[in-house]
């Protein structure tokens, strides 16, 4: 039995249904990546797994309990989330922001323990922002800022960490930087990571477990090497492509077909 | 972890003019039993300074009036060692007025800080959101339509403030209350209630209208112990309740998702603190009238002094008390007792101070 799973959930915003009867298991100690075209419900699924969105039917289970019924701080000590939208308060320093990740471990008379201090320092060191501790968050670059937010989520010290498109708005070297960091957290610290990613090639390279969604349905799941094929990419994304071995890592690499090849196929397909 | 590739060169923080440096760090006190308390050194200093200023202004204010009393005598009387004449003037006439001023200022400062934090907008203060106008409407109804007594006016103002607070909350609620919607709805409500207030004044006869206008300016004149007691009870109940929830409120500044992920029950917290803020503001307004600008400026001033992110609840509260009592002192010193309602002075003082701060900060490149 895995620690986090969704059982037959129906996910909807008001009347707009995103997914019905969706079931997903997050394998323990995996780096699970959810992929799919825009509006397929991947972020919605992540929101449900992190209890931001209450399923209108079905349930999300964390350690065998329905996640909504658990005390908020207890969940926050087990499962962390790095959402897409976050606001750095005006005039906050990096150290202060990362320190706020300790909130679920604190109380009225346990405001800042030696443990808090140690964990915050370690979180900043493992994300490479320790030397920025005294700097203001709003004067950092986008890449640095994303590391600071990840450090904050790490300071929460949760065995499970969910990340909603952690590489959006970053340029290529910072995307790889953040993904390397995630892989490191997964491999060296043994955390279970779940991330929503846009880039299928990044997903195939870094994930140990891939979930491909289309229109609120799981089309395939498993190790990238086992499931990423040209057929799957066409089924999920509607894109003709070749899948070759990544020359660096040997993982599947999706190469979209040339424009001419694709239009010719579309033309013959229509006739 | 390898060294990050994008560590921009450090700005010449220490030497450059106008460079931003973080505030003094926190101090932590830990017991062997695993308890720990963290104190923001700068915030603590600011609070101590403000309390000292409020105390000084209070002592001078008690000594001010048709029978001036030297500060030393005021202090002697306050500890019960003064002569009878002074004792009567101090404890029966002037002390209650000062206490009402301090409590009203503190309540407005705290209410303003709560509203600004909840709406994530420095303009989201009770006087902008229509609460003050709602209290005014309640008071005007009692004055104009019923020619009620002073205590009935107070009750009317309280009811008007609470009803407006509830109305704003219901109108702004859509899967939770969010910053800008709260501000927009509040401004709309303020406009409507202001129109109603204008109508009520035009319906009033001359005596009632004069009484209404004095009330609407906000004044501490003639306040006695009967106003001190309910205000004190309100603060004693609500302030601890608010402060216990302050850490959660700090987290909500990072957005609903982040604070929710950290284990804050965002909507419940916001509702609880909004109720507290409405009660504080309505209670303060019922006691002294809609004293302008304190709720708007106190949190901003406090924040600039502490230079600390976060709602700055305690500094805002102390700033509100200091601001109001200093304004009352200024009005009495400059124009004589009972001449100029304190609301006029808070408006001028607070507004000028805020403008000055904005100008200096603009020069320092901070905004």
XYZ file of C-alpha atoms in Angstrom:
638
model
C 0.000 0.000 0.000
C 1.468 3.298 -1.066
C 1.339 6.343 1.175
C -0.495 8.620 -1.252
C -3.256 7.679 -3.657
C -6.447 8.957 -5.243
C -9.368 6.538 -5.434
C -12.064 7.067 -8.057
C -12.011 10.809 -7.645
C -14.199 13.212 -9.557
C -12.513 16.587 -9.780
C -14.473 19.695 -10.609
C -14.348 23.447 -10.197
C -17.942 24.404 -9.424
C -19.824 22.762 -12.300
C -16.869 22.305 -14.638
C -15.785 18.668 -14.380
C -12.079 18.100 -15.063
C -11.839 14.388 -14.355
C -14.171 11.567 -13.405
C -13.462 8.246 -11.745
C -9.746 8.923 -11.749
C -7.507 6.629 -9.727
C -3.802 7.204 -9.235
C -1.194 5.615 -6.984
C 2.011 7.416 -6.174
C 4.662 4.714 -5.663
C 6.635 5.245 -2.461
C 10.160 6.565 -2.942
C 9.502 7.365 -6.602
C 10.073 10.529 -8.559
C 6.666 10.581 -10.204
C 6.036 13.023 -13.016
C 2.568 13.811 -14.362
C 2.491 14.839 -18.029
C -0.210 15.634 -20.516
C -1.418 18.347 -22.871
C -2.715 21.693 -21.600
C -5.991 21.465 -19.676
C -5.738 17.682 -19.286
C -6.184 18.036 -15.542
C -2.612 17.404 -14.403
C -2.392 20.424 -12.119
C -5.913 19.709 -10.907
C -4.864 16.176 -9.998
C -1.878 17.569 -8.099
C -4.143 20.005 -6.266
C -6.394 17.130 -5.258
C -3.437 15.020 -4.074
C -2.265 17.950 -1.955
C -5.823 18.570 -0.559
C -6.054 22.039 -2.155
C -9.083 20.758 -4.051
C -11.652 18.533 -2.428
C -12.838 15.789 -4.807
C -16.580 16.001 -5.374
C -16.591 12.209 -5.402
C -14.060 9.593 -4.362
C -11.234 10.194 -1.936
C -7.564 10.959 -1.610
C -5.784 8.788 0.918
C -2.641 9.706 2.819
C -1.223 6.906 4.982
C -4.587 5.189 4.855
C -6.704 8.157 6.032
C -8.869 10.454 3.991
C -6.658 13.506 3.612
C -9.398 16.077 4.299
C -10.211 14.481 7.640
C -6.657 14.772 8.975
C -5.482 17.708 11.112
C -4.072 20.422 8.821
C -0.696 20.674 10.525
C -0.267 16.910 10.628
C -0.756 16.684 6.864
C 1.673 19.570 6.473
C 4.327 17.555 8.306
C 3.897 14.642 5.895
C 3.149 16.230 2.548
C 4.611 19.439 1.161
C 3.530 21.385 -1.889
C 5.264 23.922 -4.038
C 2.348 25.615 -5.818
C 2.564 27.527 -9.075
C 1.587 30.795 -7.507
C 3.292 32.045 -4.414
C 3.888 35.547 -3.145
C 7.063 36.630 -1.412
C 5.965 39.190 1.182
C 7.498 42.644 0.740
C 10.918 43.042 2.260
C 11.349 39.426 3.335
C 14.823 37.903 3.414
C 15.696 34.490 2.030
C 16.447 33.105 5.487
C 13.145 34.368 6.844
C 11.152 32.920 3.948
C 12.807 29.499 4.208
C 12.224 29.623 7.972
C 8.498 29.923 7.367
C 8.563 26.360 6.066
C 8.927 25.329 9.710
C 5.417 26.543 10.554
C 3.793 23.080 10.841
C 6.456 22.073 13.360
C 5.988 25.124 15.540
C 3.588 26.109 18.265
C 2.838 28.913 20.655
C 5.716 28.048 22.970
C 7.850 26.284 20.416
C 8.549 29.209 18.150
C 12.097 28.579 16.976
C 13.854 25.450 18.198
C 17.464 24.474 17.586
C 16.019 21.831 15.270
C 14.235 24.524 13.243
C 17.483 26.373 12.861
C 19.402 23.296 11.776
C 16.776 22.189 9.249
C 16.550 25.664 7.713
C 20.321 25.812 7.343
C 20.441 22.370 5.755
C 17.569 23.188 3.394
C 19.357 26.314 2.221
C 22.623 24.427 1.797
C 21.113 21.595 -0.220
C 19.416 24.057 -2.577
C 22.518 26.235 -2.832
C 20.955 29.388 -1.430
C 22.781 29.468 1.921
C 24.918 32.405 0.891
C 21.810 34.367 -0.074
C 20.303 34.036 3.415
C 20.565 37.754 4.176
C 19.391 38.932 0.774
C 15.891 40.163 -0.003
C 13.852 37.681 -2.021
C 12.540 40.338 -4.395
C 16.014 41.209 -5.640
C 16.860 37.657 -6.699
C 16.743 36.242 -10.216
C 13.934 33.891 -11.209
C 16.156 30.826 -10.883
C 17.403 31.812 -7.453
C 13.881 32.588 -6.310
C 12.592 29.175 -7.356
C 15.407 27.566 -5.350
C 14.418 29.613 -2.333
C 10.816 28.408 -2.590
C 12.025 24.831 -2.941
C 14.200 25.374 0.138
C 11.120 26.568 1.991
C 9.219 23.430 1.005
C 12.221 21.317 2.074
C 12.344 23.005 5.459
C 8.879 21.595 5.971
C 10.701 18.226 6.169
C 8.007 16.162 4.545
C 8.657 12.672 3.198
C 6.340 13.530 0.292
C 6.872 16.637 -1.808
C 4.562 17.802 -4.604
C 5.717 20.368 -7.152
C 3.409 22.105 -9.600
C 5.381 23.008 -12.723
C 8.553 23.926 -10.851
C 10.406 24.808 -14.070
C 7.907 27.233 -15.602
C 9.292 30.691 -16.391
C 12.879 29.482 -16.035
C 15.389 29.419 -18.859
C 16.908 26.128 -19.913
C 19.923 25.959 -17.606
C 17.805 26.837 -14.600
C 15.200 24.268 -15.596
C 17.885 21.591 -15.612
C 19.288 22.995 -12.384
C 15.939 22.654 -10.630
C 15.364 19.163 -12.034
C 18.858 18.068 -10.942
C 18.003 19.343 -7.505
C 14.759 17.344 -7.502
C 16.595 14.189 -8.608
C 19.078 14.736 -5.813
C 16.325 15.152 -3.219
C 14.813 11.949 -4.467
C 18.004 9.909 -4.658
C 19.997 11.197 -1.712
C 17.306 12.131 0.763
C 14.890 9.372 -0.187
C 11.892 11.652 -0.550
C 8.906 10.774 -2.697
C 8.511 13.501 -5.290
C 5.519 14.209 -7.490
C 5.887 16.903 -10.127
C 3.805 18.262 -12.946
C 6.044 19.034 -15.908
C 5.355 20.508 -19.327
C 8.385 19.164 -21.107
C 7.970 15.528 -22.010
C 11.712 15.046 -22.538
C 12.497 16.408 -19.092
C 9.852 14.108 -17.677
C 11.259 11.084 -19.499
C 14.773 11.852 -18.349
C 14.134 12.536 -14.672
C 11.036 10.554 -13.708
C 11.216 7.067 -12.239
C 7.467 6.803 -12.695
C 5.473 8.601 -15.348
C 1.732 9.246 -15.431
C 0.373 10.352 -18.807
C -2.993 12.100 -18.634
C -5.371 13.148 -21.366
C -8.743 14.785 -20.757
C -8.797 13.677 -17.137
C -7.927 10.067 -17.873
C -4.753 8.106 -17.224
C -3.605 6.854 -20.637
C -0.465 5.144 -19.415
C 1.728 4.895 -16.349
C 5.011 3.281 -15.534
C 8.750 3.738 -16.007
C 9.442 6.143 -18.890
C 11.532 3.552 -20.747
C 8.576 1.165 -20.686
C 5.781 3.466 -21.713
C 7.113 6.361 -23.803
C 6.586 5.339 -27.424
C 5.687 7.235 -30.568
C 2.179 5.747 -30.349
C 1.680 6.961 -26.797
C 2.875 10.484 -27.614
C 0.503 10.622 -30.551
C -2.360 9.324 -28.449
C -1.769 11.694 -25.562
C -0.525 14.825 -27.280
C -1.747 14.258 -30.856
C 1.813 14.724 -32.104
C 3.607 12.630 -34.713
C 7.137 11.934 -33.573
C 10.018 9.564 -33.281
C 11.196 8.271 -29.951
C 14.936 7.667 -29.841
C 17.406 6.928 -27.065
C 18.689 10.027 -25.325
C 22.422 10.009 -26.223
C 23.278 11.249 -22.714
C 21.143 9.054 -20.486
C 19.616 6.362 -22.673
C 16.117 7.427 -21.612
C 13.436 7.975 -24.283
C 13.810 11.199 -26.234
C 10.838 12.534 -28.175
C 11.702 14.124 -31.503
C 8.670 15.704 -33.184
C 8.266 14.857 -36.860
C 9.204 17.576 -39.347
C 6.420 19.931 -40.325
C 6.204 18.605 -43.894
C 5.930 15.000 -42.760
C 3.179 15.918 -40.324
C 1.098 17.932 -42.808
C 1.434 15.195 -45.428
C 0.138 12.643 -42.950
C -2.720 14.911 -41.987
C -3.635 15.366 -45.652
C -3.600 11.638 -46.435
C -5.395 10.924 -43.178
C -8.207 13.247 -44.207
C -8.707 11.819 -47.679
C 25.190 20.549 -4.322
C 27.218 22.379 -6.829
C 27.529 26.084 -6.657
C 24.635 27.654 -8.425
C 25.321 29.110 -11.778
C 23.370 32.273 -11.402
C 24.661 33.833 -8.233
C 24.510 37.433 -9.303
C 27.310 39.556 -7.920
C 26.351 40.800 -4.481
C 25.231 44.357 -4.520
C 27.546 46.643 -2.665
C 25.145 46.384 0.224
C 27.005 47.908 3.115
C 28.505 50.981 1.514
C 26.071 52.087 -1.194
C 23.653 54.801 -0.186
C 20.073 53.696 0.007
C 21.155 50.060 -0.015
C 18.671 47.774 1.607
C 19.908 45.815 4.537
C 17.825 43.318 6.434
C 16.576 44.372 9.816
C 18.344 43.199 12.941
C 18.047 39.489 13.368
C 15.792 37.679 15.729
C 16.848 36.617 19.194
C 15.711 33.282 20.466
C 15.280 32.195 24.054
C 15.234 28.440 24.603
C 14.548 26.406 27.719
C 16.057 22.967 28.342
C 12.508 21.569 28.193
C 12.357 22.283 24.440
C 10.311 25.459 24.646
C 11.466 28.399 22.580
C 10.381 31.975 22.119
C 11.609 34.181 19.329
C 11.797 37.932 19.646
C 12.285 40.316 16.767
C 14.796 42.728 18.287
C 13.922 45.689 16.135
C 10.183 45.146 16.513
C 10.611 44.894 20.255
C 12.532 48.173 20.333
C 9.870 49.880 18.223
C 7.105 48.667 20.528
C 9.004 49.829 23.611
C 9.633 53.234 22.036
C 5.996 53.642 21.040
C 4.755 52.660 24.482
C 7.117 55.177 26.050
C 5.900 57.871 23.647
C 2.255 57.020 24.367
C 2.883 57.109 28.108
C 4.690 60.450 27.926
C 1.961 61.976 25.775
C -0.671 60.626 28.166
C 0.980 62.185 31.209
C 1.353 65.545 29.450
C -2.228 65.290 28.202
C -3.568 64.646 31.688
C -1.695 67.739 32.850
C -3.147 69.837 30.029
C -6.317 71.911 30.382
C -7.872 74.839 32.203
C -6.078 73.691 35.360
C -2.586 72.706 34.225
C -0.927 70.065 36.390
C 2.841 69.472 36.220
C 3.888 66.047 35.003
C 5.415 65.111 38.347
C 2.097 65.801 40.088
C 0.228 63.795 37.463
C 2.451 60.798 38.091
C 2.116 61.224 41.855
C -1.660 61.351 41.535
C -1.777 58.313 39.285
C -0.037 56.223 41.939
C -2.475 57.570 44.536
C -0.331 60.176 46.256
C -1.803 63.414 44.937
C -3.955 65.996 46.713
C -7.738 65.774 46.530
C -8.322 68.503 43.964
C -5.782 67.062 41.588
C -7.069 63.577 42.220
C -10.577 64.557 41.099
C -9.368 66.273 37.941
C -6.986 63.469 37.053
C -8.943 60.304 37.820
C -12.475 61.518 37.190
C -12.096 63.969 34.339
C -8.939 63.462 32.359
C -7.746 59.886 32.893
C -10.836 58.219 31.400
C -10.547 60.408 28.327
C -6.897 59.428 27.897
C -7.685 55.754 28.435
C -10.484 55.872 25.868
C -8.020 57.502 23.481
C -5.371 54.833 24.048
C -7.820 51.948 23.747
C -9.563 53.355 20.675
C -6.203 54.025 19.016
C -4.966 50.519 19.829
C -8.164 48.893 18.572
C -8.119 50.911 15.339
C -4.428 50.168 14.783
C -4.946 46.448 15.292
C -8.170 46.355 13.250
C -6.452 48.230 10.436
C -3.447 45.894 10.466
C -5.752 42.857 10.327
C -7.787 44.225 7.434
C -4.723 45.292 5.467
C -3.155 41.889 5.939
C -6.320 39.976 5.033
C -6.954 42.087 1.931
C -3.216 42.137 1.112
C -3.658 45.784 0.310
C -2.434 48.838 2.221
C -5.683 50.567 1.262
C -7.793 47.768 2.700
C -8.363 49.570 5.979
C -11.717 49.867 7.767
C -12.182 53.545 6.828
C -11.810 52.698 3.145
C -13.884 49.512 3.316
C -16.958 51.297 4.629
C -16.938 50.105 8.229
C -16.497 53.615 9.610
C -19.299 54.795 7.335
C -21.490 51.930 8.534
C -20.930 52.908 12.161
C -21.730 56.489 11.215
C -24.977 55.403 9.590
C -25.961 53.562 12.767
C -25.182 56.612 14.891
C -26.986 58.974 12.493
C -30.126 56.878 12.512
C -30.239 57.132 16.297
C -29.417 60.861 16.354
C -31.593 62.014 13.471
C -34.581 59.686 13.563
C -34.839 59.050 17.299
C -32.888 61.926 18.918
C -31.383 59.207 21.121
C -29.144 59.535 24.152
C -25.373 59.256 24.013
C -25.379 55.600 24.997
C -28.055 54.854 22.404
C -25.873 56.532 19.789
C -22.996 54.302 20.853
C -25.183 51.218 20.533
C -26.423 52.389 17.130
C -22.874 52.932 15.903
C -21.834 49.483 17.111
C -24.789 47.858 15.376
C -24.147 49.827 12.180
C -20.479 48.804 12.113
C -21.198 45.132 12.731
C -23.993 45.020 10.152
C -21.741 46.638 7.542
C -18.927 44.214 8.346
C -21.270 41.279 7.869
C -22.624 42.773 4.644
C -19.154 43.263 3.181
C -18.158 39.732 4.111
C -21.235 38.199 2.497
C -20.938 40.299 -0.652
C -17.226 39.619 -1.033
C -17.508 35.888 -0.397
C -16.978 33.670 -3.357
C -15.239 30.424 -2.468
C -13.483 32.392 0.244
C -12.761 36.066 0.679
C -9.943 37.395 -1.449
C -7.946 40.581 -1.350
C -9.000 42.806 -4.157
C -12.626 41.684 -4.145
C -12.839 42.614 -0.482
C -11.412 46.063 -1.241
C -13.689 46.661 -4.238
C -16.818 45.492 -2.464
C -15.830 47.574 0.564
C -15.374 50.712 -1.511
C -18.762 50.129 -3.120
C -20.424 49.639 0.239
C -18.681 52.755 1.569
C -20.076 54.807 -1.317
C -23.619 53.561 -0.760
C -23.534 54.105 2.993
C -21.995 57.560 2.557
C -24.933 58.484 0.351
C -27.356 57.240 2.992
C -25.505 59.270 5.621
C -25.755 62.395 3.483
C -29.471 61.833 3.108
C -29.924 61.409 6.869
C -28.103 64.693 7.545
C -30.312 66.597 5.121
C -33.357 65.230 6.961
C -32.055 66.368 10.351
C -33.030 69.576 12.138
C -30.263 72.010 13.009
C -29.491 70.770 16.541
C -29.383 67.115 15.516
C -27.328 67.934 12.445
C -24.734 69.783 14.530
C -24.580 66.853 16.934
C -24.237 64.436 14.036
C -21.390 66.358 12.450
C -19.440 66.481 15.708
C -19.910 62.755 16.112
C -18.817 62.150 12.533
C -15.508 63.933 13.020
C -14.474 61.679 15.860
C -13.848 63.167 19.245
C -12.697 62.229 22.732
C -14.475 65.111 24.438
C -16.394 64.227 27.574
C -15.484 60.542 27.573
C -15.789 58.974 31.035
C -15.326 55.659 32.809
C -18.543 54.238 31.363
C -16.819 54.154 27.963
C -13.520 52.851 29.281
C -14.919 49.657 30.708
C -16.532 48.068 27.625
C -13.547 49.079 25.498
C -11.142 47.511 27.963
C -13.147 44.285 28.047
C -13.239 44.173 24.287
C -9.467 44.553 24.038
C -8.782 42.055 26.814
C -10.838 39.406 25.004
C -9.988 40.080 21.381
C -6.302 40.991 21.500
C -5.093 37.612 22.852
C -7.405 35.804 20.444
C -5.918 37.722 17.534
C -2.320 37.332 18.680
C -2.634 33.562 19.062
C -3.618 33.426 15.393
C -0.918 35.845 14.237
C 1.571 33.156 13.093
C -1.048 31.704 10.730
C -1.838 35.177 9.405
C 1.857 35.688 8.651
C 1.785 32.549 6.518
C -1.230 33.685 4.489
C 0.861 36.561 3.163
C 2.546 34.031 0.880
C -0.695 33.206 -0.883
C -3.492 30.795 -0.070
C -1.857 27.753 -1.629
C 1.435 28.096 0.215
C -0.182 28.785 3.561
C -2.656 25.958 3.090
C 0.213 23.613 2.246
C 1.912 24.707 5.462
C -1.099 23.616 7.473
C -2.968 26.894 7.928
C -6.743 26.569 7.664
C -6.878 29.702 5.612
C -10.599 30.367 5.314
C -11.387 29.668 8.940
C -8.504 31.837 10.104
C -9.525 34.681 7.837
C -13.132 34.549 8.973
C -12.161 34.528 12.641
C -9.749 37.432 12.257
C -12.195 39.425 10.150
C -14.838 39.083 12.836
C -12.287 40.242 15.414
C -11.240 43.176 13.227
C -14.848 44.237 12.642
C -15.578 44.064 16.383
C -12.462 46.068 17.246
C -13.196 48.738 14.660
C -16.904 48.967 15.397
C -16.255 49.084 19.142
C -13.642 51.805 18.792
C -15.808 53.831 16.429
C -18.805 53.513 18.722
C -16.739 54.944 21.569
C -15.057 57.861 19.807
C -16.720 58.312 16.441
C -15.048 57.524 13.136
C -11.591 58.885 13.951
C -10.012 59.121 10.522
C -6.749 57.740 9.252
C -5.559 55.879 12.358
C -6.527 52.458 11.034
C -5.088 53.324 7.619
C -1.784 54.858 8.665
C -0.855 53.100 11.922
C -0.028 49.729 10.298
C 1.932 51.421 7.503
C 3.909 53.570 9.910
C 4.556 50.629 12.221
C 5.736 48.503 9.348
C 8.183 51.118 8.169
C 9.613 51.426 11.645
C 10.001 47.691 12.244
C 11.073 47.065 8.632
C 9.720 43.610 9.111
C 7.424 41.701 6.769
C 4.333 40.307 8.374
C 1.208 41.918 9.721
C 3.122 43.716 12.539
C 0.094 43.426 14.785
C 1.531 44.545 18.120
C 3.539 47.457 16.668
C 0.421 48.610 14.753
C -1.614 48.487 17.922
C 0.957 50.561 19.842
C 1.297 52.930 16.898
C -2.472 53.465 16.811
C -2.573 54.308 20.516
C 0.419 56.657 20.217
C -0.957 58.343 17.127
C -4.362 59.006 18.607
C -3.138 60.248 21.961
C -0.509 62.475 20.347
C -3.138 63.899 18.022
C -5.416 64.647 20.970
C -2.533 66.323 22.776
C -1.692 68.398 19.716
C -5.289 69.531 19.265
C -5.652 70.512 22.928
C -2.310 72.302 23.080
C -2.850 74.211 19.866
C -6.523 75.062 20.150
C -7.410 74.601 23.810
C -9.461 71.835 25.359
C -12.683 70.780 23.637
C -12.068 73.014 20.643
C -10.899 70.802 17.855
C -12.103 67.202 17.597
C -9.231 64.731 17.545
C -10.412 63.245 14.260
C -9.396 66.404 12.422
C -5.887 66.205 13.807
C -5.386 62.486 13.167
C -6.392 63.135 9.587
C -3.878 65.927 9.178
C -1.052 64.352 11.200
C -1.455 60.865 9.816
C -1.856 62.026 6.262
C 1.148 64.340 6.374
C 3.324 61.716 8.035
C 2.385 59.086 5.504
C 3.077 61.456 2.611
C 6.430 62.345 4.095
C 7.305 58.671 4.453
C 6.294 57.907 0.907
C 8.379 60.791 -0.386
C 11.478 59.826 1.593
C 11.129 56.193 0.635
C 10.725 57.121 -2.973
C 13.958 59.027 -2.728
C 15.619 55.997 -1.200
C 14.362 53.946 -4.128
C 12.326 51.714 -1.866
C 9.035 52.091 -3.775
